[in-house]
């Protein structure tokens, strides 16, 4: 008796397929044929698309936001430095006066520039700055992370100007620092671009 009641209930819920707008679905077979250049039984060998690691993008965005916030804080013993950044057209540099701590002003300025540089798919694990007072040369040793999707040699001209050019222009154009040259290395080896 309970079975009959359940069947009646279920039967009342099911309407005619044509009335309800639900069509019966039957499996269909694809009739697409491979292109003449592809052999049968093989998949297309087009470019494989890989998605960027969102963690690296979040870390870079956070680092950039912190660097921009550092510009707003006036240090206890400040010194004015002209920061050179590449313009939007990739043609020249625009200057922006900033305040950095007098103690280690050059190192703080380099750290600020490095923190603000965001190059897609290039992840730096760090860098080292050294100054040779005999030749008035600053050497910046860049260290690309082992899991970086790009290397320094893959930088476009604009990316080189944004990263390396901004560092070079900023360091050379500070009269108090008396820097005559800036060289770049990649894990201790001369950087050739």
Coordinates of C-alpha atoms in Angstrom, one line a residue:
X1 CA 0.0 0.0 0.0
X2 CA 2.8 2.4 0.9
X3 CA 4.5 1.4 -2.4
X4 CA 1.5 2.3 -4.4
X5 CA 1.2 5.7 -2.7
X6 CA 4.9 6.4 -3.5
X7 CA 4.4 5.4 -7.1
X8 CA 1.4 7.6 -7.4
X9 CA 3.2 10.5 -5.9
X10 CA 6.2 10.1 -8.2
X11 CA 3.9 9.6 -11.2
X12 CA 2.2 12.9 -10.4
X13 CA 5.5 14.7 -10.4
X14 CA 6.5 13.5 -13.8
X15 CA 4.8 15.3 -16.6
X16 CA 4.8 14.8 -20.3
X17 CA 8.3 15.7 -21.6
X18 CA 6.8 17.9 -24.3
X19 CA 4.7 19.8 -21.8
X20 CA 7.5 20.5 -19.3
X21 CA 10.0 21.7 -22.0
X22 CA 12.5 19.0 -21.0
X23 CA 13.7 17.1 -24.0
X24 CA 15.2 13.7 -23.7
X25 CA 18.9 13.8 -24.1
X26 CA 20.5 11.3 -26.3
X27 CA 24.3 11.0 -26.5
X28 CA 25.7 12.5 -29.7
X29 CA 28.9 11.6 -31.4
X30 CA 31.3 14.3 -32.6
X31 CA 31.7 14.4 -36.3
X32 CA 34.8 16.7 -36.2
X33 CA 37.5 15.4 -38.3
X34 CA 41.2 16.0 -37.8
X35 CA 42.9 18.5 -40.0
X36 CA 44.9 17.2 -43.0
X37 CA 48.2 18.2 -41.3
X38 CA 47.4 16.2 -38.1
X39 CA 47.9 12.4 -38.1
X40 CA 45.0 10.3 -36.9
X41 CA 45.0 9.3 -33.3
X42 CA 47.2 12.2 -32.1
X43 CA 46.1 15.3 -30.2
X44 CA 46.9 18.8 -31.5
X45 CA 50.3 19.9 -30.5
X46 CA 49.5 23.6 -30.1
X47 CA 51.2 25.8 -27.6
X48 CA 50.6 24.7 -24.0
X49 CA 49.1 27.4 -21.8
X50 CA 50.3 27.6 -18.2
X51 CA 48.7 29.9 -15.7
X52 CA 50.9 32.2 -13.6
X53 CA 51.3 31.3 -10.0
X54 CA 48.9 33.6 -8.1
X55 CA 51.1 33.4 -5.0
X56 CA 54.0 35.2 -6.8
X57 CA 51.6 37.9 -8.1
X58 CA 50.3 38.5 -4.6
X59 CA 53.7 38.7 -3.1
X60 CA 54.8 41.2 -5.8
X61 CA 51.7 43.3 -5.3
X62 CA 52.2 43.3 -1.6
X63 CA 55.8 44.3 -1.9
X64 CA 54.9 47.1 -4.3
X65 CA 52.2 48.4 -2.0
X66 CA 54.7 48.4 0.9
X67 CA 57.4 50.2 -1.1
X68 CA 54.9 52.9 -2.2
X69 CA 53.8 53.3 1.5
X70 CA 57.5 53.8 2.5
X71 CA 57.6 56.9 0.4
X72 CA 55.0 58.5 2.5
X73 CA 57.0 58.0 5.8
X74 CA 59.5 60.7 6.6
X75 CA 62.5 59.2 8.3
X76 CA 64.0 60.6 11.5
X77 CA 67.2 61.9 9.8
X78 CA 66.1 62.4 6.2
X79 CA 68.1 63.2 3.1
X80 CA 66.5 64.2 -0.2
X81 CA 67.2 61.9 -3.2
X82 CA 65.9 62.2 -6.7
X83 CA 64.4 58.9 -7.8
X84 CA 64.5 58.3 -11.5
X85 CA 61.7 56.2 -13.0
X86 CA 60.9 55.3 -16.6
X87 CA 58.1 57.2 -18.1
X88 CA 55.0 55.5 -19.6
X89 CA 56.3 55.8 -23.2
X90 CA 59.6 54.1 -22.4
X91 CA 61.5 57.1 -23.8
X92 CA 63.0 58.8 -20.8
X93 CA 63.2 59.1 -17.0
X94 CA 61.1 61.3 -14.8
X95 CA 62.5 62.4 -11.4
X96 CA 60.7 62.3 -8.1
X97 CA 62.2 63.7 -4.9
X98 CA 61.9 61.3 -2.0
X99 CA 63.2 61.3 1.6
X100 CA 65.3 58.4 2.7
X101 CA 67.3 57.9 6.0
X102 CA 70.7 59.6 5.8
X103 CA 72.4 56.6 7.2
X104 CA 72.8 54.1 4.3
X105 CA 70.9 56.4 2.0
X106 CA 72.2 54.7 -1.1
X107 CA 71.3 51.2 0.1
X108 CA 67.8 52.4 1.1
X109 CA 67.3 54.0 -2.3
X110 CA 68.3 50.8 -4.1
X111 CA 66.0 48.8 -1.9
X112 CA 63.1 51.2 -2.7
X113 CA 63.7 50.9 -6.5
X114 CA 64.0 47.1 -6.3
X115 CA 60.8 46.8 -4.3
X116 CA 58.8 48.8 -6.7
X117 CA 59.9 46.9 -9.8
X118 CA 57.4 44.4 -11.0
X119 CA 58.5 42.4 -14.0
X120 CA 55.9 39.8 -15.1
X121 CA 57.1 36.2 -14.4
X122 CA 60.6 37.4 -13.3
X123 CA 61.1 36.6 -9.6
X124 CA 64.2 37.8 -7.8
X125 CA 65.3 36.0 -4.7
X126 CA 67.5 38.9 -3.7
X127 CA 70.3 41.2 -4.6
X128 CA 73.6 42.6 -3.2
X129 CA 75.0 46.0 -3.5
X130 CA 78.7 46.9 -3.2
X131 CA 80.6 50.1 -3.6
X132 CA 84.2 50.4 -4.8
X133 CA 85.5 53.8 -3.5
X134 CA 88.7 53.5 -5.7
X135 CA 86.7 53.5 -8.9
X136 CA 83.5 55.1 -7.6
X137 CA 81.6 52.1 -9.0
X138 CA 78.5 50.4 -7.6
X139 CA 78.0 46.8 -8.4
X140 CA 74.5 45.3 -8.0
X141 CA 74.4 41.5 -8.0
X142 CA 70.9 40.4 -9.0
X143 CA 69.8 36.9 -8.0
X144 CA 67.0 35.3 -10.0
X145 CA 64.9 32.8 -8.0
X146 CA 65.3 29.2 -9.1
X147 CA 61.5 28.9 -9.8
X148 CA 61.4 32.1 -11.8
X149 CA 59.7 31.6 -15.2
X150 CA 62.0 34.2 -16.8
X151 CA 65.6 35.1 -16.7
X152 CA 67.3 38.5 -16.8
X153 CA 68.4 37.9 -20.4
X154 CA 64.7 37.7 -21.5
X155 CA 64.0 41.3 -20.4
X156 CA 62.7 43.6 -23.1
X157 CA 64.4 46.9 -23.8
X158 CA 61.7 48.7 -21.7
X159 CA 62.0 46.2 -18.9
X160 CA 65.7 46.7 -18.9
X161 CA 65.3 50.5 -18.8
X162 CA 62.7 50.2 -16.0
X163 CA 64.8 48.0 -13.7
X164 CA 68.5 48.5 -14.6
X165 CA 68.2 52.0 -16.1
X166 CA 66.2 53.4 -13.1
X167 CA 68.9 52.1 -10.7
X168 CA 71.8 53.5 -12.9
X169 CA 70.2 56.9 -13.4
X170 CA 69.2 57.3 -9.8
X171 CA 72.7 56.3 -8.4
X172 CA 74.8 58.3 -10.9
X173 CA 72.7 61.5 -10.6
X174 CA 73.1 61.9 -6.8
X175 CA 75.9 64.5 -6.4
X176 CA 76.6 63.6 -2.8
X177 CA 77.3 59.9 -3.6
X178 CA 79.9 60.7 -6.4
X179 CA 79.1 57.4 -8.3
X180 CA 80.7 57.3 -11.7
X181 CA 79.5 53.9 -12.9
X182 CA 77.0 51.2 -12.1
X183 CA 77.6 47.6 -13.1
X184 CA 75.2 44.6 -12.9
X185 CA 76.0 41.0 -12.2
X186 CA 73.9 37.8 -12.2
X187 CA 75.0 35.7 -9.2
X188 CA 78.5 37.2 -9.5
X189 CA 78.9 36.8 -13.3
X190 CA 78.8 40.0 -15.5
X191 CA 75.3 40.6 -16.7
X192 CA 75.2 40.6 -20.5
X193 CA 72.0 41.7 -22.2

